[in-house]
Coordinates of C-alpha atoms and ligand atoms in Angstrom, one line a residue:
X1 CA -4.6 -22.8 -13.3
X2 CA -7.4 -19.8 -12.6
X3 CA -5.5 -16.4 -13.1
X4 CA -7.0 -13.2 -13.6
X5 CA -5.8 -11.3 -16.0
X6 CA -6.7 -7.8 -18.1
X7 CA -4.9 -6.4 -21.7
X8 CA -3.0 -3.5 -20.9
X9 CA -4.5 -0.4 -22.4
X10 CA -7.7 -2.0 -23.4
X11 CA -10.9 -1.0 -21.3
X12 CA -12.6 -3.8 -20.0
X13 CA -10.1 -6.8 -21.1
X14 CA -10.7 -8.4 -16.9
X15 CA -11.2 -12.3 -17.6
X16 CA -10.9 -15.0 -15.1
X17 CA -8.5 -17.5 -17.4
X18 CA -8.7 -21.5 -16.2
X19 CA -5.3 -22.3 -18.2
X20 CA -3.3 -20.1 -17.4
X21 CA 0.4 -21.7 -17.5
X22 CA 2.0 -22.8 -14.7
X23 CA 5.1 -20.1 -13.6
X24 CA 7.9 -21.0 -14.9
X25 CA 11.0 -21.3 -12.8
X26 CA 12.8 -18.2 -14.3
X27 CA 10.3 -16.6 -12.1
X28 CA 12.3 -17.7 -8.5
X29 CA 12.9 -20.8 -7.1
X30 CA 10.5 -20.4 -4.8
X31 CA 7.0 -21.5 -5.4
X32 CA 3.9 -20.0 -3.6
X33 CA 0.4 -21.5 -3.7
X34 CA -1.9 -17.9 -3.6
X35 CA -4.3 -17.3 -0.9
X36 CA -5.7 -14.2 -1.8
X37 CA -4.9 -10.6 -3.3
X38 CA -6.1 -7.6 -2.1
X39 CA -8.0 -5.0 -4.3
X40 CA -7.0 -1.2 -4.8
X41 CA -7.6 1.8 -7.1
X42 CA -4.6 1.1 -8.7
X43 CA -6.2 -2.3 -9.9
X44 CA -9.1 -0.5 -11.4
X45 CA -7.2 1.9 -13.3
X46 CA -5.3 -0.9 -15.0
X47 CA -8.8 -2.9 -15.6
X48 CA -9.8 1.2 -17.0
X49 CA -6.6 1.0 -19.3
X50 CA -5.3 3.9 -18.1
X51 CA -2.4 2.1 -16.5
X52 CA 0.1 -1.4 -16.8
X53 CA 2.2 -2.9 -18.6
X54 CA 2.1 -6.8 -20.0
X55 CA 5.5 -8.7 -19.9
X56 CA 7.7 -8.7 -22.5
X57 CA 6.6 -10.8 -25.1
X58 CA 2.9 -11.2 -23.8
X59 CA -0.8 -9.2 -24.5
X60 CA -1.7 -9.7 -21.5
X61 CA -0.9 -8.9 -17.7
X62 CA -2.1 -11.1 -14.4
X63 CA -3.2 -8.6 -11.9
X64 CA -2.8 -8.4 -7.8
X65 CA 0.3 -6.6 -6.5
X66 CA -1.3 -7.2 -3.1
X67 CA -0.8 -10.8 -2.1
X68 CA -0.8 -13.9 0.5
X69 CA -0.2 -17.3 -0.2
X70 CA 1.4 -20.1 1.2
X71 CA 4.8 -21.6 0.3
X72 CA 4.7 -25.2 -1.2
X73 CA 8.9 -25.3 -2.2
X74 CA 11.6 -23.4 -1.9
X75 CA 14.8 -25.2 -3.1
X76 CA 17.2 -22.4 -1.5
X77 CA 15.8 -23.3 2.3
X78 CA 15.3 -19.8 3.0
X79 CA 11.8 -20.5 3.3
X80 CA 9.4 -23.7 5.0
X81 CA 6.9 -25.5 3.2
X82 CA 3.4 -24.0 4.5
X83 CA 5.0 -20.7 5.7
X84 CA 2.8 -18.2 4.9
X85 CA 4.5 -15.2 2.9
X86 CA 3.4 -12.1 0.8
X87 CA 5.7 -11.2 -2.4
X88 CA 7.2 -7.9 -2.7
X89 CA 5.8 -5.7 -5.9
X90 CA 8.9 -4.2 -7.0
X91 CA 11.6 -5.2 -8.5
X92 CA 14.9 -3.1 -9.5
X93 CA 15.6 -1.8 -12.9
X94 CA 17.9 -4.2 -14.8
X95 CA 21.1 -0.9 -15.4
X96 CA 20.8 -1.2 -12.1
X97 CA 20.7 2.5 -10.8
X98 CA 22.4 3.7 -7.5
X99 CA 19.3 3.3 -5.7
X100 CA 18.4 -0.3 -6.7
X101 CA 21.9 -0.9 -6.7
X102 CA 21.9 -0.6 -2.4
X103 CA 18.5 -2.6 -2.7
X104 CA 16.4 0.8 -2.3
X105 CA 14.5 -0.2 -5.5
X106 CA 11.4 2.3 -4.1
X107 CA 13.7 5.0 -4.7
X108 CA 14.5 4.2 -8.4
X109 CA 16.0 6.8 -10.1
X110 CA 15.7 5.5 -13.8
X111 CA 12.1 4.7 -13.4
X112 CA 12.8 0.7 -15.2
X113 CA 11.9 -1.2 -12.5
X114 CA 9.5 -3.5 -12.8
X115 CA 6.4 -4.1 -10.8
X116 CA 3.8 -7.3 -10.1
X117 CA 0.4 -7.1 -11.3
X118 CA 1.4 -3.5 -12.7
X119 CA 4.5 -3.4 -15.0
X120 CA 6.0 -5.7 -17.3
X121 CA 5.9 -8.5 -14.7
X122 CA 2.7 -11.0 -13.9
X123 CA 0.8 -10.0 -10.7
X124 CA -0.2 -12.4 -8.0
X125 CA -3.8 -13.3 -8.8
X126 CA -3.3 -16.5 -9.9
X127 CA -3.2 -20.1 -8.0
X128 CA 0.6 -20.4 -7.8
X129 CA 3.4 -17.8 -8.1
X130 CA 6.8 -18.0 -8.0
X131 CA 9.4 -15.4 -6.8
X132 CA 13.0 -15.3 -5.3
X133 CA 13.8 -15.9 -1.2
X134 CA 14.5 -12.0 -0.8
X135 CA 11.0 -11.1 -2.7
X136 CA 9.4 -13.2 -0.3
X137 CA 8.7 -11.7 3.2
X138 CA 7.0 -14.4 5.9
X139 CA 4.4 -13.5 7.8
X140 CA 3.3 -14.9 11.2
X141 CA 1.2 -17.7 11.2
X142 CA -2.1 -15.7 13.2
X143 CA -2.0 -13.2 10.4
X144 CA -3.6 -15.9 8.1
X145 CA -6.7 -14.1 7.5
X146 CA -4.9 -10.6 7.1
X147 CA -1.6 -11.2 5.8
X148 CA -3.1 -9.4 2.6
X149 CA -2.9 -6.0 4.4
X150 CA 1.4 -6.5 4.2
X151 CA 1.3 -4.5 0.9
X152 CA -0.6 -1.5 2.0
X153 CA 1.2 -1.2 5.7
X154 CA 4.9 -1.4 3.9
X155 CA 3.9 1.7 1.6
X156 CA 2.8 3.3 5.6
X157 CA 6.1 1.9 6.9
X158 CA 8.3 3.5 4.6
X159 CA 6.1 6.6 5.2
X160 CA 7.0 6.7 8.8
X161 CA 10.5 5.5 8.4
X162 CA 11.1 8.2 5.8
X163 CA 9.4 11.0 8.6
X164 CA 12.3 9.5 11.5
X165 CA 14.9 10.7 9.3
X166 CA 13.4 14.1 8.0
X167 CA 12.9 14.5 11.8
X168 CA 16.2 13.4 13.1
X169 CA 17.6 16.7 11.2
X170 CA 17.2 18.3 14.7
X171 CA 15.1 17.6 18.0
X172 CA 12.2 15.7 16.9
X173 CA 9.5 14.8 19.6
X174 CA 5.8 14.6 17.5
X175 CA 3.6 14.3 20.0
X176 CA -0.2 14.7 17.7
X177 CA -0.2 12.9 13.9
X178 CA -2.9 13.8 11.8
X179 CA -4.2 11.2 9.0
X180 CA -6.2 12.7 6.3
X181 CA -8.0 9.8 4.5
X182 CA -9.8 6.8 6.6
X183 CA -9.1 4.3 3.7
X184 CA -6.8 1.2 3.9
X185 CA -3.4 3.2 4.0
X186 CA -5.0 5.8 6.2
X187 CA -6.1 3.3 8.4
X188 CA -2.6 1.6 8.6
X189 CA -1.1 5.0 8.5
X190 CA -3.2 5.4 11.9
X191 CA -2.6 2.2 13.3
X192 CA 1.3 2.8 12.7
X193 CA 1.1 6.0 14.7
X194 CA -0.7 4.4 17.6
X195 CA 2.2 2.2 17.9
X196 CA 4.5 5.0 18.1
X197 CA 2.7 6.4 20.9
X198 CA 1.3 9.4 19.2
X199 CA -2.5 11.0 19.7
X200 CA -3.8 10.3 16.1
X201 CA -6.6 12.3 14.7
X202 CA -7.6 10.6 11.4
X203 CA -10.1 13.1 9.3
X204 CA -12.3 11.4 6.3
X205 CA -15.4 13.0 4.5
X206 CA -17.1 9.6 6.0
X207 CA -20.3 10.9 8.7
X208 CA -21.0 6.8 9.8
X209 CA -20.2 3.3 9.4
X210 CA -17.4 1.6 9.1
X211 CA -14.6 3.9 9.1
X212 CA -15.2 6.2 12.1
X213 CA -15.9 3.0 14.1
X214 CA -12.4 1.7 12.9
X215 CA -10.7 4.9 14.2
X216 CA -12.7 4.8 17.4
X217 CA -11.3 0.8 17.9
X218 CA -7.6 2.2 17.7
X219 CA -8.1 4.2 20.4
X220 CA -7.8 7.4 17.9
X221 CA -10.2 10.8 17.3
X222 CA -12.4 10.5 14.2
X223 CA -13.1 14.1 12.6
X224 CA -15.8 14.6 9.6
X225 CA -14.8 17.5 8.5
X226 CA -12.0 20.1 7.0
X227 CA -8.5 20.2 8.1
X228 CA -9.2 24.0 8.5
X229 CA -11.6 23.2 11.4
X230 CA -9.5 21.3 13.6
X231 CA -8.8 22.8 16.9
X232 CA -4.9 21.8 17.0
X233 CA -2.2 21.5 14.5
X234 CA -0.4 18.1 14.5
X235 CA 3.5 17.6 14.7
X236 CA 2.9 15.0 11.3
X237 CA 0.1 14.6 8.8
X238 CA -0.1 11.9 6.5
X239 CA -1.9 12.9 4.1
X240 CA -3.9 9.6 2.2
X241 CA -6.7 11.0 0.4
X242 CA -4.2 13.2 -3.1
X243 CA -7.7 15.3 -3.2
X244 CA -6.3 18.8 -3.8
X245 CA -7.7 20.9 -0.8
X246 CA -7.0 18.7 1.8
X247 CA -2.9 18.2 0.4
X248 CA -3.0 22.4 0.0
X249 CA -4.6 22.7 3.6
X250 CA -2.5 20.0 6.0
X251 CA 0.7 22.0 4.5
X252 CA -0.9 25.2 6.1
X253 CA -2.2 23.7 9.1
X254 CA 0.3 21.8 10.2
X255 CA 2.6 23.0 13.3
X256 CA 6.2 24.3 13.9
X257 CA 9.0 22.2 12.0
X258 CA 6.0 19.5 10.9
X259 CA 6.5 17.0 8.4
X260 CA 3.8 16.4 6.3
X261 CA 3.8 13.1 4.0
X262 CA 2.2 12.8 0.6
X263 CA 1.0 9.3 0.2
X264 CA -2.2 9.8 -2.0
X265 CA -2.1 10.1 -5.9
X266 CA -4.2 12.8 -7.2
X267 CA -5.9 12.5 -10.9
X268 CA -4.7 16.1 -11.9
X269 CA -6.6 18.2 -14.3
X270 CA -8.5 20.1 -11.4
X271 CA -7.1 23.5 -10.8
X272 CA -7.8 25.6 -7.1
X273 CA -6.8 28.7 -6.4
X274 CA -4.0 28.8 -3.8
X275 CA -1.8 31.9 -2.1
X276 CA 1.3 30.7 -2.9
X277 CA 3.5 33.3 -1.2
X278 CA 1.7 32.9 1.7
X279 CA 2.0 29.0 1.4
X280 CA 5.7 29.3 0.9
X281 CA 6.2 31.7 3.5
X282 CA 4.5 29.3 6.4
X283 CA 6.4 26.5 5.4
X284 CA 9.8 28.9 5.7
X285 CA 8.9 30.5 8.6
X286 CA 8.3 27.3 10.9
X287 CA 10.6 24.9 9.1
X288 CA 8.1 22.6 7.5
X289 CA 9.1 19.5 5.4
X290 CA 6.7 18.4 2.8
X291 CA 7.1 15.3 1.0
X292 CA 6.1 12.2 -1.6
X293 CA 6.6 8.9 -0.6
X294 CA 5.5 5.7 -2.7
X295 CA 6.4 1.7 -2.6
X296 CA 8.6 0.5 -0.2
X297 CA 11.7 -2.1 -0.1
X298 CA 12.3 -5.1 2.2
X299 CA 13.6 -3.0 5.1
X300 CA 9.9 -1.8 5.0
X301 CA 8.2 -4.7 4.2
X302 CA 9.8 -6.1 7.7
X303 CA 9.3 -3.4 9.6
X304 CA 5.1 -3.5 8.4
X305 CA 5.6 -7.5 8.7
X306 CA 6.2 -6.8 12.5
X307 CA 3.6 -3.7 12.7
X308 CA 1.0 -6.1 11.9
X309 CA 2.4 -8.8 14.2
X310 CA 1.8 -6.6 17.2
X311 CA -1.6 -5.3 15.7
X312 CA -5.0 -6.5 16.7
X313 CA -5.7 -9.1 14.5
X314 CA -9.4 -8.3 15.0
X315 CA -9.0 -5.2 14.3
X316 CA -6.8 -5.6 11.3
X317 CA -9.9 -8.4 9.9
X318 CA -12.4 -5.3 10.3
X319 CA -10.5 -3.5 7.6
X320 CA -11.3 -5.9 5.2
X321 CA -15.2 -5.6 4.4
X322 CA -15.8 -7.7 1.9
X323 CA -13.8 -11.2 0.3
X324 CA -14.9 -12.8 -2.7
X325 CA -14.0 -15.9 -4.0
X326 CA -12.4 -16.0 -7.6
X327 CA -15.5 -17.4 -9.7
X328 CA -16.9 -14.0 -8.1
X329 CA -14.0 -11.7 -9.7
X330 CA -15.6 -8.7 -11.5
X331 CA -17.9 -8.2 -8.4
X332 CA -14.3 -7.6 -6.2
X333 CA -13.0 -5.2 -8.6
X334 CA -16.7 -3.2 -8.8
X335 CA -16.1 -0.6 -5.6
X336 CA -19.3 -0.4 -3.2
X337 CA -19.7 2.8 -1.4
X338 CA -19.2 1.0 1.9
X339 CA -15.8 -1.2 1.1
X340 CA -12.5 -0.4 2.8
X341 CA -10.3 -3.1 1.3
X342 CA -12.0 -5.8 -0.8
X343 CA -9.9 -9.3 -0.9
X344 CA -10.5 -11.9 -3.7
X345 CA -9.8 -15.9 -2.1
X346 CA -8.3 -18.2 -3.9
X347 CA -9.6 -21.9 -3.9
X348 CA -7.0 -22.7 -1.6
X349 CA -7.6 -19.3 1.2
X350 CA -11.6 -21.9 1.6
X351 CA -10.4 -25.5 0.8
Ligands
ZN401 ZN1 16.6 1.9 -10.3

């Protein structure tokens, strides 16, 4: 079968493979014909070698941590024939730890867990996968055509669920969010805070096109610009974008016992020059929380599974610019300056 695969480590190892073994049932009972995966940066940094790992006892690793397929079996019955599911990346480290231990394998504390498409376990961009019942989540039957986006919105769900209980340490009514990055988790960030009823502001470098018409369809206010020149300081930023400035400036700007999540991963090596006593001294003074969030469990993958049930499924298909079938892989994993998320279909997502 077609799987895409890349050698860990080694720049420009990205093939499209056409016999690529069938999963083997060690993998889960449950067997998953793919529909498509969804491209990120994370994807490109593997393909870069600067990141993944292949399974134990292989050179090589299938890619796609973002997935959508449909299931053909499942043995246990948890699951129909032809429901449509997306498989969860992460999976806990084998001691386990305390975390993965109460299934809260996003907050693993020995840092052995494994991960689909990225470490030391296959990814989803190939024809079939297989997985167990509880790394399966369903997915409503409309959300066929962006079922893909599940991955992305239960990194934003956790996000959110993780700012409820830093808020609930004392009154906590947010009434303006701020979202700094207009990419895919920005967008879902944004889309998240809608249905919570806040005024969302969602900043982004972008001047046109795709992205300040996306924020404009949610009902939210697009700014080009700096944090430092917005008019208001929000209760909550979610901060997507990990480029220095903008992290350094949402912690100043944001309000009176705000909560600012950290959600975008920043390259390092480039230094700015901050007041850090004054920095500290703001975040004191008005009781501000900042804080890192990455990956997500099931709880999170159910509670994104339902934000995207109640989304606008139009809406959520505008946030994927560009699908391209398999045969047309290396073009999917090439960024174009106008892409938000890029999708690559499997034979089955056309036939
Ligand atoms: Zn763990």
């Amino acid at each position: 079968m077609f799987a895409v695969t890349v050698i860990p480590g080694t720049p420009d190892s990205l093939r499209l493979v056409d016999d690529f073994p069938e999963p083997p049932p060690r993998e889960g009972p449950v067997l998953v014909e793919a529909l498509s995966v969804g491209v990120c940066a994370t994807d490109r940094e593997i393909i870069d070698g600067g990141f993944g790992e292949a399974p134990e006892g292989s050179d090589t690793l299938v890619l796609g941590h973002e997935s959508l397929g449909r299931v053909i079996e499942d043995p246990t019955g948890q699951l129909r024939p032809g429901e449509l599911v997306a498989g969860i990346v992460r999976h806990p480290d084998p001691v386990p730890c305390a975390n993965c231990a109460a299934r809260e394998w996003d907050m693993c504390r020995n840092g052995r867990y494994t991960e689909h498409g990225i470490k030391a376990l296959h990814g989803f961009a190939r024809e079939r996968w297989r997985t167990q019942p509880e790394f399966a989540v369903p997915l409503a039957p409309g959300l066929a055509g962006v079922g893909v986006l599940l991955e992305p919105a239960s990194v934003v769900a956790k996000g959110w669920e993780h700012i409820d209980r830093i808020g609930a340490r004392a009154v906590w009514r947010p009434r303006r969010a701020l979202v700094t990055g207009a990419g895919p988790i920005g967008l879902l960030a944004a889309l998240l805070a809608q249905q919570r009823g806040l005024e969302v502001h969602v900043l982004d470098r972008a001047e046109r096109g795709h992205k300040p018409a996306l924020v404009d369809g949610l009902g939210a206010t697009y700014h080009a610009g700096t944090v430092m020149d917005l008019d208001f300081e929000p209760d909550v930023v979610l901060e997507c974008t990990g480029a220095p400035t903008v992290v350094i400036d949402v912690m100043d700007k944001v309000g009176r016992n705000g909560i600012v999540c950290l959600t975008g991963v920043s390259s390092g090596g480039r230094t700015i020059e901050i007041d850090a006593g004054a920095l500290n001294r703001s975040l004191v003074l008005e009781n501000n929380v900042v804080f890192g969030s990455v990956n997500a469990n099931r709880r999170h993958w159910l509670q994104a599974a339902d934000a995207l049930a109640r989304a606008d499924v139009g809406w959520l298909g505008r946030l994927i610019t560009r699908r391209e079938d398999v045969a047309h892989y290396a073009e999917a994993y090439e960024g174009q300056p106008d892409d938000i998320k890029v999708v690559l279909n499997f034979p089955a997502a056309t036939g």
